[in-house]
Coordinates of N, CA and C in Angstrom, one line a residue:
Chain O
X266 N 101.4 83.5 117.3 CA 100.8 84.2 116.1 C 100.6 85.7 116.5
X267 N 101.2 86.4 115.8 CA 100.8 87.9 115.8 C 99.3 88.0 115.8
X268 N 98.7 88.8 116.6 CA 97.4 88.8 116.7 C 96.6 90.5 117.3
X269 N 95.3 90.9 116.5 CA 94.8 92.2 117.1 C 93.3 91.7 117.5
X270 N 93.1 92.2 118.3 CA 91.3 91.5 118.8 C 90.9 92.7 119.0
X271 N 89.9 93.2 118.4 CA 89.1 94.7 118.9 C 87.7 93.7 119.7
X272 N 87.9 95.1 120.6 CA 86.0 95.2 121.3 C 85.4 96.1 121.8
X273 N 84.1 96.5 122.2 CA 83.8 97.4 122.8 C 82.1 98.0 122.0
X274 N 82.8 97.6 120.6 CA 81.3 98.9 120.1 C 80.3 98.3 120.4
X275 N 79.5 98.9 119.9 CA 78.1 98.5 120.4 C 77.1 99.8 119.6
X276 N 75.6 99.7 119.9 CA 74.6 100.7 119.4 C 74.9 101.8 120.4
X277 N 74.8 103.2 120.0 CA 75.1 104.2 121.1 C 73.9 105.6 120.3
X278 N 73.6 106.3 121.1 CA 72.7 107.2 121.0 C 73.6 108.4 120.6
X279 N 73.0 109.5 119.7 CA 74.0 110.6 119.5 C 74.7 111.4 120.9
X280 N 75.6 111.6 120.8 CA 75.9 112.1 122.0 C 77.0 111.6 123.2
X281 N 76.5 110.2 123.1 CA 77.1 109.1 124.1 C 78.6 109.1 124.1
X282 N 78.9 108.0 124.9 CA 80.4 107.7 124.6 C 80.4 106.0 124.9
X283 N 81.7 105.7 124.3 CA 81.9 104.4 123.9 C 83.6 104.2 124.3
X284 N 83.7 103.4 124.4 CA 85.3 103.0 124.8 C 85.5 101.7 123.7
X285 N 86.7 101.9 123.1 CA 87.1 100.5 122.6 C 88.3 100.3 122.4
X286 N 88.3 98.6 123.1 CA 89.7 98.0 122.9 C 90.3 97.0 122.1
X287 N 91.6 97.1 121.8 CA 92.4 96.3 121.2 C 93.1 95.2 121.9
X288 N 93.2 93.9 122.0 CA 94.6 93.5 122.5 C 95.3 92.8 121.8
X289 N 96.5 92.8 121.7 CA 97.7 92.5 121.1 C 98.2 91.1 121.6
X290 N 98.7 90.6 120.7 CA 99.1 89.6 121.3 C 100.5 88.8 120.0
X291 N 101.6 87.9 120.4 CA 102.6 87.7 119.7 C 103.1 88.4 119.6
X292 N 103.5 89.6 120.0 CA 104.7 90.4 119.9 C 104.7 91.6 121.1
X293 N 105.7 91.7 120.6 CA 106.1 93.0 121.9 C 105.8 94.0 122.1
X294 N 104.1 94.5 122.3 CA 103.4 95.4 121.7 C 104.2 96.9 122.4
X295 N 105.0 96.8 123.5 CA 105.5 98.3 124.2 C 106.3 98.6 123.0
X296 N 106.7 97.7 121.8 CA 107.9 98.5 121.3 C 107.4 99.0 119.7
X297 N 106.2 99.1 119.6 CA 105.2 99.7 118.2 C 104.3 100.6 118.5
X298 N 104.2 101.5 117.6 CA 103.5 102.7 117.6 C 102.4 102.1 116.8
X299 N 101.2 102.2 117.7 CA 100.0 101.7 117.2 C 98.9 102.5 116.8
X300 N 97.7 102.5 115.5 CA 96.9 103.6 115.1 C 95.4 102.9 115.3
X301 N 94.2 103.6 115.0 CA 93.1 103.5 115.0 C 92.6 103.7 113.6
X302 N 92.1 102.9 112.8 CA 91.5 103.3 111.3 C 90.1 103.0 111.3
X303 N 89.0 103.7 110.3 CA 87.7 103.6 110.5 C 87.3 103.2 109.0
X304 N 86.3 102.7 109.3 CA 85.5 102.6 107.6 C 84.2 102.7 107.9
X305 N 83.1 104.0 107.6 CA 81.8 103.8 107.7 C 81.3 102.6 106.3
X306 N 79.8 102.8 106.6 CA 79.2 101.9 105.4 C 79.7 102.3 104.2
X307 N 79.9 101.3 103.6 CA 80.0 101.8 101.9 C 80.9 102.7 101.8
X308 N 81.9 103.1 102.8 CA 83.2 104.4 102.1 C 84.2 103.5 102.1
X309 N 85.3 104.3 102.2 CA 86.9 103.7 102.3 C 87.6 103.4 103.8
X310 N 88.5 103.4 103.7 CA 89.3 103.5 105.0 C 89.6 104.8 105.3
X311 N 89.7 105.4 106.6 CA 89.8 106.7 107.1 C 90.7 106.5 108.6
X312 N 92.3 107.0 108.4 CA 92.9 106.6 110.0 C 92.0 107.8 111.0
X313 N 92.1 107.3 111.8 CA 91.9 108.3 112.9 C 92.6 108.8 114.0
X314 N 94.0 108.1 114.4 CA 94.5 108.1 115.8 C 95.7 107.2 115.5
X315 N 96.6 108.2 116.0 CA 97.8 107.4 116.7 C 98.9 107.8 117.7
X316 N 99.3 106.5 118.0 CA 100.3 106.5 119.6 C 101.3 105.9 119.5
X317 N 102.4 106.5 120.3 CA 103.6 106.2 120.1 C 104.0 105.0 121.4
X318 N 105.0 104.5 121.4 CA 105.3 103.5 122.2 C 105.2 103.7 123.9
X319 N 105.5 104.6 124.2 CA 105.1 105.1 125.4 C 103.7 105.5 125.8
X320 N 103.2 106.1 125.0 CA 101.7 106.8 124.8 C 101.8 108.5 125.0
X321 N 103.2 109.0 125.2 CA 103.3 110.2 125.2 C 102.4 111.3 123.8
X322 N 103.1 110.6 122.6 CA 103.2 111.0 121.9 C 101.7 110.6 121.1
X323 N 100.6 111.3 120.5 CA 98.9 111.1 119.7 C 98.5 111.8 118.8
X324 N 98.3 111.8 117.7 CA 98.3 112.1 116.5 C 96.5 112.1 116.3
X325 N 95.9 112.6 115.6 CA 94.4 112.7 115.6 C 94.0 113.0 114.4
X326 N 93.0 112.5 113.6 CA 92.4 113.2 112.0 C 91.7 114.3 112.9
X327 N 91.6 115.3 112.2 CA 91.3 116.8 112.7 C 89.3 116.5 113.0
X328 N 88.5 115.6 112.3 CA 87.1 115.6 112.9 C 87.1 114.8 113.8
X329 N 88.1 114.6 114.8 CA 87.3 113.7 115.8 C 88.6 114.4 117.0
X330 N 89.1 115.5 116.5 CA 89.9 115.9 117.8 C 88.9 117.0 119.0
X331 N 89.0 116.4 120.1 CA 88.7 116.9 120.9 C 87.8 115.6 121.6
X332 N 87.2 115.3 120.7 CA 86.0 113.9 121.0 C 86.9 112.5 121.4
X333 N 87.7 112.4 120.7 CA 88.1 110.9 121.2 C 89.6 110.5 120.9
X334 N 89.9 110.3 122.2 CA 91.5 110.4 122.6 C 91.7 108.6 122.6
X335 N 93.3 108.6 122.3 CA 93.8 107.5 122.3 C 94.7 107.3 123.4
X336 N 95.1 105.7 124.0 CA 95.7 105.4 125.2 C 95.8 104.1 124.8
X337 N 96.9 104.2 125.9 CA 97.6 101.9 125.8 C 97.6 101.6 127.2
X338 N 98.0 100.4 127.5 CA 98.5 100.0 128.4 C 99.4 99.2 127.7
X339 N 100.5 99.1 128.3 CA 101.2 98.5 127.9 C 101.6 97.3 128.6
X340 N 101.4 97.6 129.7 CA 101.7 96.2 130.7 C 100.5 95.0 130.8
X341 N 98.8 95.7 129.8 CA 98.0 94.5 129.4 C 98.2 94.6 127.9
X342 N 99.3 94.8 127.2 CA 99.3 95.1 125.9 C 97.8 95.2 125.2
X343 N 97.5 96.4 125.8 CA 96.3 96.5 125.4 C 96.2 98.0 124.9
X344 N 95.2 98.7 123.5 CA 95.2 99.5 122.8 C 93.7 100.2 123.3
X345 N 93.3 101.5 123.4 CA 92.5 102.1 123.7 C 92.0 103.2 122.6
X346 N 90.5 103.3 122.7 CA 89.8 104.5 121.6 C 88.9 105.1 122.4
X347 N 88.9 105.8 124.0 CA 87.6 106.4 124.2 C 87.0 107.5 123.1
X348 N 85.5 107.4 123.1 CA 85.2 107.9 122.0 C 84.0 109.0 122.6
X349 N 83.6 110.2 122.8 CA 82.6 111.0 123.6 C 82.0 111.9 122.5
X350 N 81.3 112.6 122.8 CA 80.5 113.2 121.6 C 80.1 112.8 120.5
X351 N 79.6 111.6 120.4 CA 79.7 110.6 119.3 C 78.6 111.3 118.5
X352 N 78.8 111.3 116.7 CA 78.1 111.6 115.9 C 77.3 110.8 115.1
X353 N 76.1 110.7 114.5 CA 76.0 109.9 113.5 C 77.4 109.4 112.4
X354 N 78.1 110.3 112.4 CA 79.1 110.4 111.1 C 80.4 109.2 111.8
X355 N 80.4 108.8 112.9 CA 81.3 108.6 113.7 C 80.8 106.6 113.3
X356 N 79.8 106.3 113.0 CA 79.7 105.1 112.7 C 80.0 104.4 111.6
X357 N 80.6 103.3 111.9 CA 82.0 102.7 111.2 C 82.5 101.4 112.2
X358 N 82.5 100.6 111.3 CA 83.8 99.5 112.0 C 85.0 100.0 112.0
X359 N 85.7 100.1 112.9 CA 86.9 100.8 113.6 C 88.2 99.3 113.7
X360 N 89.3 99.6 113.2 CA 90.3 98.8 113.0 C 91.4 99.3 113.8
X361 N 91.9 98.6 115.2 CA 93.3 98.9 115.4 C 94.3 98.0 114.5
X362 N 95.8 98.7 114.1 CA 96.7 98.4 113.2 C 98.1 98.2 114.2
X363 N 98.7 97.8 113.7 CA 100.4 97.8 114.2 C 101.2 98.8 113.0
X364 N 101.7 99.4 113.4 CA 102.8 100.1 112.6 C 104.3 99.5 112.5
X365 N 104.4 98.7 111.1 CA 106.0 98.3 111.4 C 106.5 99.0 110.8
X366 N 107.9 98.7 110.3 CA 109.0 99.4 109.9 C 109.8 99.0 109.0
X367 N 109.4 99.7 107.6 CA 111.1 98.9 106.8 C 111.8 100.2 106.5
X368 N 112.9 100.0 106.6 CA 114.0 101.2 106.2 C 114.1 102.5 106.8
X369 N 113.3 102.4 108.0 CA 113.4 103.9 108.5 C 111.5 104.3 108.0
X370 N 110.5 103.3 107.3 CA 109.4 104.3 107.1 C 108.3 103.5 107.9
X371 N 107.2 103.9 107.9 CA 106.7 102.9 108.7 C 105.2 102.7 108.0
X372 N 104.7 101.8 108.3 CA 103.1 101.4 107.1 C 102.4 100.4 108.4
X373 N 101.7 99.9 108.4 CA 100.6 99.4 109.0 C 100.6 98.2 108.7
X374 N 101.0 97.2 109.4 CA 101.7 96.1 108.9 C 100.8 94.8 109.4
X375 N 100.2 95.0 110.6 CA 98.8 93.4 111.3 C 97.9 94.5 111.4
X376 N 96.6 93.9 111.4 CA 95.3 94.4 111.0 C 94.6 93.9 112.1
X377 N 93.5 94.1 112.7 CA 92.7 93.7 113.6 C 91.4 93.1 112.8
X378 N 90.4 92.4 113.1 CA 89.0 92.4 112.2 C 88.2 93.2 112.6
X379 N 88.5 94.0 114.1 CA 87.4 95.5 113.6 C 86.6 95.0 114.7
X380 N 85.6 96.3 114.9 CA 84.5 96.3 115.4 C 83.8 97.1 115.8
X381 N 82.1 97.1 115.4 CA 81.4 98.3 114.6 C 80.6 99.2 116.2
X382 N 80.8 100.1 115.5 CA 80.2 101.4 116.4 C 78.7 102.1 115.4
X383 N 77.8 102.0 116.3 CA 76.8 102.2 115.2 C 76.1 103.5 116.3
X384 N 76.0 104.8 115.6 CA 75.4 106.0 116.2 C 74.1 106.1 116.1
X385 N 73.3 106.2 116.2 CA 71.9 106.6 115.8 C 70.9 106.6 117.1
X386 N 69.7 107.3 116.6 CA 69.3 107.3 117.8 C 67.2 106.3 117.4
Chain W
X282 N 86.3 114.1 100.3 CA 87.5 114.1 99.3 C 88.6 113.6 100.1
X283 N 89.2 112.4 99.3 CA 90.7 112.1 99.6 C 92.0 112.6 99.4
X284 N 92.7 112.3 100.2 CA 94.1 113.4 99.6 C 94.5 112.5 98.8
X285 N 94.8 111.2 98.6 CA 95.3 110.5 97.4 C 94.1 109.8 96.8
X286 N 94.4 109.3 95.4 CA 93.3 109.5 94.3 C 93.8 108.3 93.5
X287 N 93.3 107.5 93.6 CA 92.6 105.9 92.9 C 92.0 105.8 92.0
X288 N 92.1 105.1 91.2 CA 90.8 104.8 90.4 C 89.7 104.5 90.8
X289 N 88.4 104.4 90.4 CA 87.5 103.7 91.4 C 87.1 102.3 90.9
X290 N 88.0 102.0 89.6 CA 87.4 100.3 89.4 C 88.7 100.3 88.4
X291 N 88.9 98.8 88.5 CA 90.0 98.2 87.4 C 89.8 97.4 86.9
X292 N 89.9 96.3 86.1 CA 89.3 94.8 85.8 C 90.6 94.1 85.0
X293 N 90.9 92.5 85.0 CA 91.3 92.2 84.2 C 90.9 91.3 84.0
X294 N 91.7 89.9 83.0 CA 91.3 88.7 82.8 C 92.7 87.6 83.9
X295 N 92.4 86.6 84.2 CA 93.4 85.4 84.9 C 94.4 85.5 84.2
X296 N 95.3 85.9 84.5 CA 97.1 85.9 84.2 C 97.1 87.2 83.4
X297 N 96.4 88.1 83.7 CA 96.5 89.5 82.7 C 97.6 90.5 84.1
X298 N 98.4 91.1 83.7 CA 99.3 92.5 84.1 C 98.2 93.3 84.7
X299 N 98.4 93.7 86.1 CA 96.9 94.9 86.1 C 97.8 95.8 87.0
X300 N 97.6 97.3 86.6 CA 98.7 98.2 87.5 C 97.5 99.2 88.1
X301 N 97.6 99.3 89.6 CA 96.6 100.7 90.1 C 97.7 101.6 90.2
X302 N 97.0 103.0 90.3 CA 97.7 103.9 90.6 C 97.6 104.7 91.4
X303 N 97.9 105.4 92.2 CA 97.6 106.3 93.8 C 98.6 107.5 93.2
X304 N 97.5 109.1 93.2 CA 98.6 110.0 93.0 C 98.1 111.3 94.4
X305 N 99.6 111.8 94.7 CA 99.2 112.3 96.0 C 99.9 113.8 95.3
X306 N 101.2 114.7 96.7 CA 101.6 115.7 96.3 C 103.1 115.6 97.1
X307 N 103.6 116.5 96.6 CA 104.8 116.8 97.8 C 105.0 116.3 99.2
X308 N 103.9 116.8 99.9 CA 103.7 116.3 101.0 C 103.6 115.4 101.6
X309 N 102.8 114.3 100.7 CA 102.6 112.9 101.2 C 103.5 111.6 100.2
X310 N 102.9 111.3 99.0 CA 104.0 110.4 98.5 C 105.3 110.7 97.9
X311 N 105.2 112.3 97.6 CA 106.7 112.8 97.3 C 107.8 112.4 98.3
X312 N 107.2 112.8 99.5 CA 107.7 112.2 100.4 C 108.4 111.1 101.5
X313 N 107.1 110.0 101.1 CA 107.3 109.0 102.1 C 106.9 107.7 101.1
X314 N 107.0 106.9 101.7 CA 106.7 105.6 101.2 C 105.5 105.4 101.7
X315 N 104.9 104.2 100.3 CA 103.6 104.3 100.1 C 102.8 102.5 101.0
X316 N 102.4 102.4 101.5 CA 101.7 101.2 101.9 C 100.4 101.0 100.6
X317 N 100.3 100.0 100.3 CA 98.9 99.0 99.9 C 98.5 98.2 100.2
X318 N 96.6 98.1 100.7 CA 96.0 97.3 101.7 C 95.0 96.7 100.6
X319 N 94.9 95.3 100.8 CA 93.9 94.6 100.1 C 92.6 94.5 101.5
X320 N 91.1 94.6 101.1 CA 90.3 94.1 102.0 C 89.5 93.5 100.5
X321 N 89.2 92.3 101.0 CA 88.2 91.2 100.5 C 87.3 91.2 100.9
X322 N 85.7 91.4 100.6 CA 84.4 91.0 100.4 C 84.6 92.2 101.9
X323 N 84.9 93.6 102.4 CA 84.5 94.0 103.8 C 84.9 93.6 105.3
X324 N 86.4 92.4 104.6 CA 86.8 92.2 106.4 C 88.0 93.1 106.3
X325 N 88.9 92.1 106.9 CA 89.9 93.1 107.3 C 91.1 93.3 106.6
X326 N 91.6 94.9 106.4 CA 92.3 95.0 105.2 C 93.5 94.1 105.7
X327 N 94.6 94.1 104.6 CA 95.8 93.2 104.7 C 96.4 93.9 104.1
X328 N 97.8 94.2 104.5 CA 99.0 94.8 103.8 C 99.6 94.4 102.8
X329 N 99.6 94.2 101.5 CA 100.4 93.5 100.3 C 101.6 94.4 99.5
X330 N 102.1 95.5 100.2 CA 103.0 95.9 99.6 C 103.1 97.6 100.5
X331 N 104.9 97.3 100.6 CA 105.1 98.7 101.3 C 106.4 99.2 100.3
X332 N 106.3 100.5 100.0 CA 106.9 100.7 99.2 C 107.5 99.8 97.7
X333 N 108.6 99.2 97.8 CA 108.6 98.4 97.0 C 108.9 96.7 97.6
X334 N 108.9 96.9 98.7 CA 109.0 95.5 100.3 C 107.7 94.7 100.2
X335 N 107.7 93.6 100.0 CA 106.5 92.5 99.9 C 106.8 92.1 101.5
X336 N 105.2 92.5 102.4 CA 105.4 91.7 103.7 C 105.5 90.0 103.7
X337 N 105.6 89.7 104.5 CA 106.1 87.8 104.6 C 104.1 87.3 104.1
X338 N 104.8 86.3 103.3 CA 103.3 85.8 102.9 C 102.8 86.0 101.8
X339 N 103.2 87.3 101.2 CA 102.2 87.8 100.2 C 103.4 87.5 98.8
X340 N 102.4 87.0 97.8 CA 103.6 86.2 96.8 C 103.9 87.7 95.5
X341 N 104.7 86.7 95.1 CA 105.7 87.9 94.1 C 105.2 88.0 93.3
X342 N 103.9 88.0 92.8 CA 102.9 88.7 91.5 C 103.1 90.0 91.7
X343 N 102.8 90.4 93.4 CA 102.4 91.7 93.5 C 103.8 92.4 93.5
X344 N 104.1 93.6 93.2 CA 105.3 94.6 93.0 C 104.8 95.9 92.9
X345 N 105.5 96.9 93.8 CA 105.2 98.3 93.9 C 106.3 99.4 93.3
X346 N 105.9 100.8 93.3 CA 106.9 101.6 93.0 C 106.4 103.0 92.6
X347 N 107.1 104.1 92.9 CA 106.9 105.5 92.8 C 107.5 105.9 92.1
X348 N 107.3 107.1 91.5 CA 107.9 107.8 90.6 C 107.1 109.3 91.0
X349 N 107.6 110.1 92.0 CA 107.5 111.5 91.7 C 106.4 111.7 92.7
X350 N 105.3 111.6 92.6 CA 103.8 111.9 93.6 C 103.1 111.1 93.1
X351 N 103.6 110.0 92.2 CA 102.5 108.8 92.1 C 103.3 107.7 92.7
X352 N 102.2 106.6 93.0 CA 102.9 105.4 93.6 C 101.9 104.3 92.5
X353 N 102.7 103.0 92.2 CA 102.0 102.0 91.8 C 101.7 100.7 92.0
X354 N 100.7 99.8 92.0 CA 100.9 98.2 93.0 C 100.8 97.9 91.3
X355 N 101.3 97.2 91.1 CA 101.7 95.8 89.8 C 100.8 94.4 89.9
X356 N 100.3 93.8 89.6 CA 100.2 92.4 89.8 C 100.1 91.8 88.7
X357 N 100.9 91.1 88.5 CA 101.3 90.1 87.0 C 101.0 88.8 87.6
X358 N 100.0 88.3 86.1 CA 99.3 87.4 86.4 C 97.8 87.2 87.7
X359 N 97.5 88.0 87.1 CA 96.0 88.0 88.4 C 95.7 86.8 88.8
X360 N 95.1 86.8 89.3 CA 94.3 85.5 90.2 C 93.2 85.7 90.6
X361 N 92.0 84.4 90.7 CA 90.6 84.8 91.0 C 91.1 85.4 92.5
X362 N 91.5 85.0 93.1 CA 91.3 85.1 94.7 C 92.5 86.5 94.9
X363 N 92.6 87.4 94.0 CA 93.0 89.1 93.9 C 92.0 89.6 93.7
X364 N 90.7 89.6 93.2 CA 89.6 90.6 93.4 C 89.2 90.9 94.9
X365 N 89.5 92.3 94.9 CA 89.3 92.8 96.1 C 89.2 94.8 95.7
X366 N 88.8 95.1 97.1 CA 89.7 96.6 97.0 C 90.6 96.7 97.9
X367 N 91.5 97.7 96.4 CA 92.8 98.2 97.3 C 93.0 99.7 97.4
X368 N 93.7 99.8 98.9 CA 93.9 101.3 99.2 C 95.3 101.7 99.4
X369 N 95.7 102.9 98.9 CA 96.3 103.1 99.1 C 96.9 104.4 100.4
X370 N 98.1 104.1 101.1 CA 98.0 105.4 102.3 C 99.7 105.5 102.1
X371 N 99.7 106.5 103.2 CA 100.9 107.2 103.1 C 100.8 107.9 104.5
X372 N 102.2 108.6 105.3 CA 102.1 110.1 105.8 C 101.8 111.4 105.2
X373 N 101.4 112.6 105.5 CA 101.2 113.4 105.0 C 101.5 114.5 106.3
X374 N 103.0 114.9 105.7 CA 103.5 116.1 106.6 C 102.7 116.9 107.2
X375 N 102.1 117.6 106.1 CA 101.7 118.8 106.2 C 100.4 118.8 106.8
X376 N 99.5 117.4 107.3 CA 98.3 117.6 107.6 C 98.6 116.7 109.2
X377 N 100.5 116.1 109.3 CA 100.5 115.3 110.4 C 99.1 114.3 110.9
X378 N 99.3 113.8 109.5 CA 98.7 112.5 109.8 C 98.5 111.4 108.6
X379 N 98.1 110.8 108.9 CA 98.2 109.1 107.9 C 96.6 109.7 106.6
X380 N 97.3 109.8 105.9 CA 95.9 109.6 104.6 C 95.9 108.6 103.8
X381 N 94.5 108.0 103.4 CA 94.0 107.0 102.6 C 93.6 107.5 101.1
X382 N 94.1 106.8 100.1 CA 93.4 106.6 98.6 C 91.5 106.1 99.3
X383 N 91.0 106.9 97.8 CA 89.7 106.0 98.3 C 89.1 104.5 98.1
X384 N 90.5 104.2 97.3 CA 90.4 102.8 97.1 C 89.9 102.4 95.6
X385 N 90.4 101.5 95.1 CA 90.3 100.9 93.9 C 89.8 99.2 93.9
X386 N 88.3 99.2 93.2 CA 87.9 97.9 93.2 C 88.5 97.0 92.2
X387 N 89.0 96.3 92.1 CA 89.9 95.2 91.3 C 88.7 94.1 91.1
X388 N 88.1 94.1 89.5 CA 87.7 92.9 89.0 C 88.1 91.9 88.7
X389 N 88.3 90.5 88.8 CA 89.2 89.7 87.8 C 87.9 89.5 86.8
X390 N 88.0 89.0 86.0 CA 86.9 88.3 84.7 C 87.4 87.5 84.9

């Protein structure tokens, strides 16, 4: 079974930092470009982060660049969000995605169930 | 503010036609193909339609399609267990990165 399992969040004070992971599992996770998506309370979905198959390649929504970088391992098919300068605004259940592929485009195709990052102090 | 634009509610009745609409610009749905994500009651969204490609699983009520800088998800014949919200995303060249609709809550009656 294709599978995404987030963990990591937890209550964090403004300021702090937090690490969170994904792991993958049923598929060949070295060969998909994987992203990070957020939803605070009550808004929408918001991506925040993505990486390419190697991890060379990271893509960022412009409020959270500088703050929190994305990374894999590939060899624990495992997905990474360290997250530093954390804001109130930054709290959200956080979703890693798989990026598949039809025709050359690519959409977000397995979902993780998330797991919340709560700022405040 | 979102770069693509939803309605913020839709409603139908059980077996009624219900179409959302997602409209972006040049840059993003002119462009690329459009993904739609169903999340139910706040878990986790689910993909029901990429471009006009139904992922494995999801049944043939749902149907998608663009025309220009809008994109549309279709579903003929609703079903109680379709109330949800849906979002719509895409690429977006010009901002090199993935943007979200703010989503559309789908009533059934």
């Amino acid at each position: 079974e294709v599978q995404l399992v987030e963990s990591g969040g937890d209550l964090v004070q403004p300021g702090g930092s937090l690490r969170l992971s994904c792991a993958a599992s049923g598929f060949a996770f070295s060969n998909y470009w994987m992203t990070w998506v957020r939803q605070a309370p009550g808004k929408g979905l918001e991506w925040v982060a993505n990486i390419n198959q190697d991890g060379r390649d990271k893509y960022f929504v412009d409020s959270v660049k500088g703050r929190l970088t994305i990374s894999r391992d590939n060899a624990k098919n495992s997905l990474y969000l360290e997250m530093n300068s954390l804001r109130v605004e930054d709290t959200a259940v956080y979703y890693c995605a798989r990026h598949g592929q039809i025709e050359g485009y690519s959409y977000m195709d397995v979902w993780g169930k998330g797991t919340t990052v709560s700022v405040s102090s | 503010q979102s770069a693509l634009t939803q309605e913020a509610s839709v409603s139908g009745t059980v077996g009624q036609k219900v179409t959302l609409s997602c409209t972006g610009n040049s840059n993003n749905i002119g462009s690329y193909a459009v993904g739609w994500y169903q999340q139910i009651s706040h878990g986790a969204p689910k993909a029901v339609m990429f471009g006009n490609s139904l992922p494995s699983g999801i049944p043939d009520r749902f149907s998608g399609s663009k025309s220009g800088t809008t994109a549309s998800l279709t579903i003929s014949g609703l079903q109680p267990e379709d109330e949800a919200d849906y979002y719509c995303s895409t690429l977006d060249y010009s901002l090199s990165a993935w943007v979200f609709g703010g989503g559309t809550k789908l009533t059934v009656l």
